[in-house]
Amino acid sequence: FIRFHTNALGTEALRLDANQNATFAGSAEFSSNIGVGISPSHALDVHKSNSSGVIGLHIRNANNTAGNNTEIRFQGTNSSNAAFTTARIVAEMTDNYNQYSDLHFYAHALGATNKRLTLKGSTGAFGIGTDSPDQLLHLEGSSTAIIRLTDTDTAAADNSIIGGIEFETKDSNGPGVNA
């Protein structure tokens, strides 16, 4: 073990253990790229060979009160060289007892970062233009909510199907296309 302390009380700021794990307490600033498991070529480069196929990035809010968020924020720089949020992905704890959370996607437009998509953890409902979808797919707009299907085939034959919505049922006795 190697430990670095920040004060006479022995508060641990950096700890390196025998398994090559590093733990930081407080904040750190790096002037170049950071690599985890790889020599970095980007600001943050994470590389790990994992036979299960899963490599995780774990972001945790230790406050488990409903309404607390954990987020990934994307920022850009405007023409005045000032930073602004271009997009956000927010996980919102909605019910800490049942462990429900919602996932919100925000995008920047006209000087504000606006919520555009919501996935409700408790129901699986997906909302576009609403943060409280009450159906599996719920679209809401300030004028008209339109679904557009575009076929990019420029050589479509006469009377060919260029798009559609198919209604399917798992019940072989019900209406619609049977699965």
mmCIF file of C-alpha atoms in Angstrom:
data_model
loop_
_atom_site.group_PDB
_atom_site.id
_atom_site.type_symbol
_atom_site.label_atom_id
_atom_site.label_comp_id
_atom_site.label_asym_id
_atom_site.label_seq_id
_atom_site.Cartn_x
_atom_site.Cartn_y
_atom_site.Cartn_z
ATOM 1 C CA PHE A 1 0.000 0.000 0.000
ATOM 2 C CA ILE A 2 0.997 3.567 -0.642
ATOM 3 C CA ARG A 3 -1.023 6.318 1.041
ATOM 4 C CA PHE A 4 -0.866 10.085 0.773
ATOM 5 C CA HIS A 5 -2.463 12.207 3.496
ATOM 6 C CA THR A 6 -3.771 15.761 3.173
ATOM 7 C CA ASN A 7 -3.529 16.895 6.786
ATOM 8 C CA ALA A 8 -2.191 16.054 10.252
ATOM 9 C CA LEU A 9 -5.426 14.177 11.055
ATOM 10 C CA GLY A 10 -4.470 11.538 8.499
ATOM 11 C CA THR A 11 -7.226 12.165 5.972
ATOM 12 C CA GLU A 12 -6.365 9.904 3.062
ATOM 13 C CA ALA A 13 -6.203 11.723 -0.303
ATOM 14 C CA LEU A 14 -4.700 8.980 -2.480
ATOM 15 C CA ARG A 15 -4.370 5.264 -1.878
ATOM 16 C CA LEU A 16 -2.654 2.700 -4.110
ATOM 17 C CA ASP A 17 -3.104 -0.948 -3.114
ATOM 18 C CA ALA A 18 -1.257 -4.158 -3.997
ATOM 19 C CA ASN A 19 -3.849 -4.951 -6.717
ATOM 20 C CA GLN A 20 -3.004 -1.727 -8.602
ATOM 21 C CA ASN A 21 -6.260 -0.063 -7.557
ATOM 22 C CA ALA A 22 -6.149 3.679 -6.919
ATOM 23 C CA THR A 23 -8.618 5.563 -4.718
ATOM 24 C CA PHE A 24 -8.861 9.371 -4.663
ATOM 25 C CA ALA A 25 -10.616 11.434 -2.031
ATOM 26 C CA GLY A 26 -11.466 15.028 -2.853
ATOM 27 C CA SER A 27 -10.896 16.383 -6.329
ATOM 28 C CA ALA A 28 -8.100 16.118 -8.848
ATOM 29 C CA GLU A 29 -7.260 18.006 -12.024
ATOM 30 C CA PHE A 30 -5.276 16.505 -14.860
ATOM 31 C CA SER A 31 -3.749 18.609 -17.626
ATOM 32 C CA SER A 32 -3.481 15.759 -20.127
ATOM 33 C CA ASN A 33 -5.295 12.561 -21.065
ATOM 34 C CA ILE A 34 -6.253 9.866 -18.553
ATOM 35 C CA GLY A 35 -6.037 6.204 -19.446
ATOM 36 C CA VAL A 36 -7.626 3.322 -17.554
ATOM 37 C CA GLY A 37 -6.133 0.068 -18.765
ATOM 38 C CA ILE A 38 -4.646 1.755 -21.849
ATOM 39 C CA SER A 39 -2.250 4.482 -22.912
ATOM 40 C CA PRO A 40 -4.779 7.285 -23.550
ATOM 41 C CA SER A 41 -5.391 8.996 -26.865
ATOM 42 C CA HIS A 42 -8.494 10.914 -25.641
ATOM 43 C CA ALA A 43 -9.344 13.003 -22.582
ATOM 44 C CA LEU A 44 -10.652 9.809 -20.930
ATOM 45 C CA ASP A 45 -9.786 6.461 -22.483
ATOM 46 C CA VAL A 46 -11.073 3.288 -20.800
ATOM 47 C CA HIS A 47 -10.018 -0.137 -22.048
ATOM 48 C CA LYS A 48 -10.625 -3.538 -20.550
ATOM 49 C CA SER A 49 -10.893 -7.007 -21.995
ATOM 50 C CA ASN A 50 -13.859 -8.685 -20.366
ATOM 51 C CA SER A 51 -15.098 -12.156 -21.308
ATOM 52 C CA SER A 52 -18.663 -11.306 -20.225
ATOM 53 C CA GLY A 53 -18.773 -8.539 -22.837
ATOM 54 C CA VAL A 54 -19.671 -5.895 -20.258
ATOM 55 C CA ILE A 55 -17.422 -2.976 -19.414
ATOM 56 C CA GLY A 56 -19.054 -0.529 -17.067
ATOM 57 C CA LEU A 57 -18.857 3.110 -16.169
ATOM 58 C CA HIS A 58 -20.345 3.498 -12.701
ATOM 59 C CA ILE A 59 -21.659 6.916 -11.670
ATOM 60 C CA ARG A 60 -23.266 6.935 -8.234
ATOM 61 C CA ASN A 61 -25.158 9.482 -6.166
ATOM 62 C CA ALA A 62 -24.784 8.320 -2.554
ATOM 63 C CA ASN A 63 -27.845 10.353 -1.496
ATOM 64 C CA ASN A 64 -30.751 7.927 -1.921
ATOM 65 C CA THR A 65 -33.541 10.483 -1.468
ATOM 66 C CA ALA A 66 -36.196 10.458 -4.193
ATOM 67 C CA GLY A 67 -35.679 13.362 -6.586
ATOM 68 C CA ASN A 68 -31.879 13.171 -6.526
ATOM 69 C CA ASN A 69 -30.183 12.815 -9.881
ATOM 70 C CA THR A 70 -27.076 11.343 -11.404
ATOM 71 C CA GLU A 71 -26.140 12.751 -14.792
ATOM 72 C CA ILE A 72 -23.758 12.835 -17.706
ATOM 73 C CA ARG A 73 -23.403 16.377 -19.041
ATOM 74 C CA PHE A 74 -22.060 17.290 -22.477
ATOM 75 C CA GLN A 75 -20.701 20.808 -22.969
ATOM 76 C CA GLY A 76 -19.603 22.907 -25.894
ATOM 77 C CA THR A 77 -18.146 26.376 -26.329
ATOM 78 C CA ASN A 78 -20.041 29.198 -28.020
ATOM 79 C CA SER A 79 -18.596 31.922 -30.293
ATOM 80 C CA SER A 80 -17.743 34.013 -27.195
ATOM 81 C CA ASN A 81 -15.684 31.083 -25.877
ATOM 82 C CA ALA A 82 -18.123 30.509 -22.998
ATOM 83 C CA ALA A 83 -19.027 26.947 -22.018
ATOM 84 C CA PHE A 84 -22.654 25.856 -22.244
ATOM 85 C CA THR A 85 -24.473 22.554 -21.811
ATOM 86 C CA THR A 86 -25.272 20.985 -25.179
ATOM 87 C CA ALA A 87 -26.981 17.850 -23.863
ATOM 88 C CA ARG A 88 -27.574 15.867 -20.669
ATOM 89 C CA ILE A 89 -28.561 12.334 -19.756
ATOM 90 C CA VAL A 90 -30.123 12.297 -16.287
ATOM 91 C CA ALA A 91 -31.071 9.339 -14.110
ATOM 92 C CA GLU A 92 -33.658 10.570 -11.599
ATOM 93 C CA MET A 93 -34.435 8.510 -8.500
ATOM 94 C CA THR A 94 -38.238 8.560 -8.319
ATOM 95 C CA ASP A 95 -38.886 5.952 -5.620
ATOM 96 C CA ASN A 96 -36.012 4.822 -3.432
ATOM 97 C CA TYR A 97 -38.127 2.202 -1.614
ATOM 98 C CA ASN A 98 -39.063 0.284 -4.801
ATOM 99 C CA GLN A 99 -35.825 1.408 -6.506
ATOM 100 C CA TYR A 100 -37.518 3.074 -9.484
ATOM 101 C CA SER A 101 -35.776 5.679 -11.547
ATOM 102 C CA ASP A 102 -36.533 7.597 -14.730
ATOM 103 C CA LEU A 103 -34.054 8.318 -17.485
ATOM 104 C CA HIS A 104 -34.292 11.747 -19.143
ATOM 105 C CA PHE A 105 -32.535 13.013 -22.266
ATOM 106 C CA TYR A 106 -32.045 16.768 -22.689
ATOM 107 C CA ALA A 107 -30.923 18.689 -25.788
ATOM 108 C CA HIS A 108 -29.955 22.356 -26.183
ATOM 109 C CA ALA A 109 -32.005 24.670 -28.399
ATOM 110 C CA LEU A 110 -32.641 28.407 -28.441
ATOM 111 C CA GLY A 111 -30.560 29.176 -25.352
ATOM 112 C CA ALA A 112 -32.003 26.470 -23.095
ATOM 113 C CA THR A 113 -31.423 22.803 -22.373
ATOM 114 C CA ASN A 114 -34.826 21.134 -22.714
ATOM 115 C CA LYS A 115 -36.062 17.690 -21.704
ATOM 116 C CA ARG A 116 -36.830 15.825 -24.960
ATOM 117 C CA LEU A 117 -37.175 12.117 -24.064
ATOM 118 C CA THR A 118 -38.161 10.259 -20.896
ATOM 119 C CA LEU A 119 -38.117 6.566 -20.071
ATOM 120 C CA LYS A 120 -40.192 5.736 -16.968
ATOM 121 C CA GLY A 121 -38.492 3.079 -14.872
ATOM 122 C CA SER A 122 -41.673 2.056 -13.054
ATOM 123 C CA THR A 123 -43.704 1.321 -16.205
ATOM 124 C CA GLY A 124 -41.278 1.141 -19.144
ATOM 125 C CA ALA A 125 -43.273 3.891 -20.859
ATOM 126 C CA PHE A 126 -41.311 6.079 -23.291
ATOM 127 C CA GLY A 127 -42.227 9.734 -23.736
ATOM 128 C CA ILE A 128 -41.223 12.065 -26.537
ATOM 129 C CA GLY A 129 -42.144 15.641 -25.693
ATOM 130 C CA THR A 130 -43.512 14.631 -22.285
ATOM 131 C CA ASP A 131 -41.844 13.642 -19.028
ATOM 132 C CA SER A 132 -44.914 11.759 -17.784
ATOM 133 C CA PRO A 133 -45.812 9.208 -20.475
ATOM 134 C CA ASP A 134 -48.942 7.225 -19.613
ATOM 135 C CA GLN A 135 -48.692 4.722 -22.474
ATOM 136 C CA LEU A 136 -45.873 2.495 -23.711
ATOM 137 C CA LEU A 137 -45.094 5.156 -26.353
ATOM 138 C CA HIS A 138 -46.448 8.653 -25.717
ATOM 139 C CA LEU A 139 -45.791 11.524 -28.136
ATOM 140 C CA GLU A 140 -46.721 15.078 -27.220
ATOM 141 C CA GLY A 141 -46.121 18.289 -29.120
ATOM 142 C CA SER A 142 -47.138 21.939 -28.839
ATOM 143 C CA SER A 143 -48.733 21.884 -32.284
ATOM 144 C CA THR A 144 -49.333 18.462 -33.838
ATOM 145 C CA ALA A 145 -47.566 15.259 -32.823
ATOM 146 C CA ILE A 146 -46.706 13.568 -36.117
ATOM 147 C CA ILE A 147 -44.985 10.273 -36.769
ATOM 148 C CA ARG A 148 -43.120 10.350 -40.080
ATOM 149 C CA LEU A 149 -41.914 7.217 -41.855
ATOM 150 C CA THR A 150 -39.605 7.927 -44.805
ATOM 151 C CA ASP A 151 -38.589 5.343 -47.398
ATOM 152 C CA THR A 152 -35.238 6.303 -48.945
ATOM 153 C CA ASP A 153 -35.616 3.856 -51.854
ATOM 154 C CA THR A 154 -35.537 6.072 -54.970
ATOM 155 C CA ALA A 155 -36.504 3.176 -57.241
ATOM 156 C CA ALA A 156 -39.744 2.079 -55.557
ATOM 157 C CA ALA A 157 -42.097 0.290 -57.932
ATOM 158 C CA ASP A 158 -45.689 1.369 -58.482
ATOM 159 C CA ASN A 159 -48.049 0.206 -55.738
ATOM 160 C CA SER A 160 -45.162 -0.839 -53.468
ATOM 161 C CA ILE A 161 -45.389 -0.357 -49.726
ATOM 162 C CA ILE A 162 -43.222 2.585 -48.690
ATOM 163 C CA GLY A 163 -43.970 2.553 -44.975
ATOM 164 C CA GLY A 164 -46.485 1.421 -42.456
ATOM 165 C CA ILE A 165 -47.416 0.681 -38.903
ATOM 166 C CA GLU A 166 -48.120 -2.930 -38.135
ATOM 167 C CA PHE A 167 -50.304 -3.914 -35.209
ATOM 168 C CA GLU A 168 -49.393 -7.306 -33.795
ATOM 169 C CA THR A 169 -51.004 -9.525 -31.212
ATOM 170 C CA LYS A 170 -49.604 -12.492 -29.319
ATOM 171 C CA ASP A 171 -53.202 -13.820 -29.146
ATOM 172 C CA SER A 172 -53.775 -15.995 -32.231
ATOM 173 C CA ASN A 173 -57.548 -15.407 -31.871
ATOM 174 C CA GLY A 174 -57.298 -11.606 -31.796
ATOM 175 C CA PRO A 175 -57.294 -9.053 -34.633
ATOM 176 C CA GLY A 176 -54.112 -7.865 -36.305
ATOM 177 C CA VAL A 177 -51.000 -9.684 -37.454
ATOM 178 C CA ASN A 178 -50.368 -12.779 -35.356
ATOM 179 C CA ALA A 179 -46.865 -13.220 -33.946
#
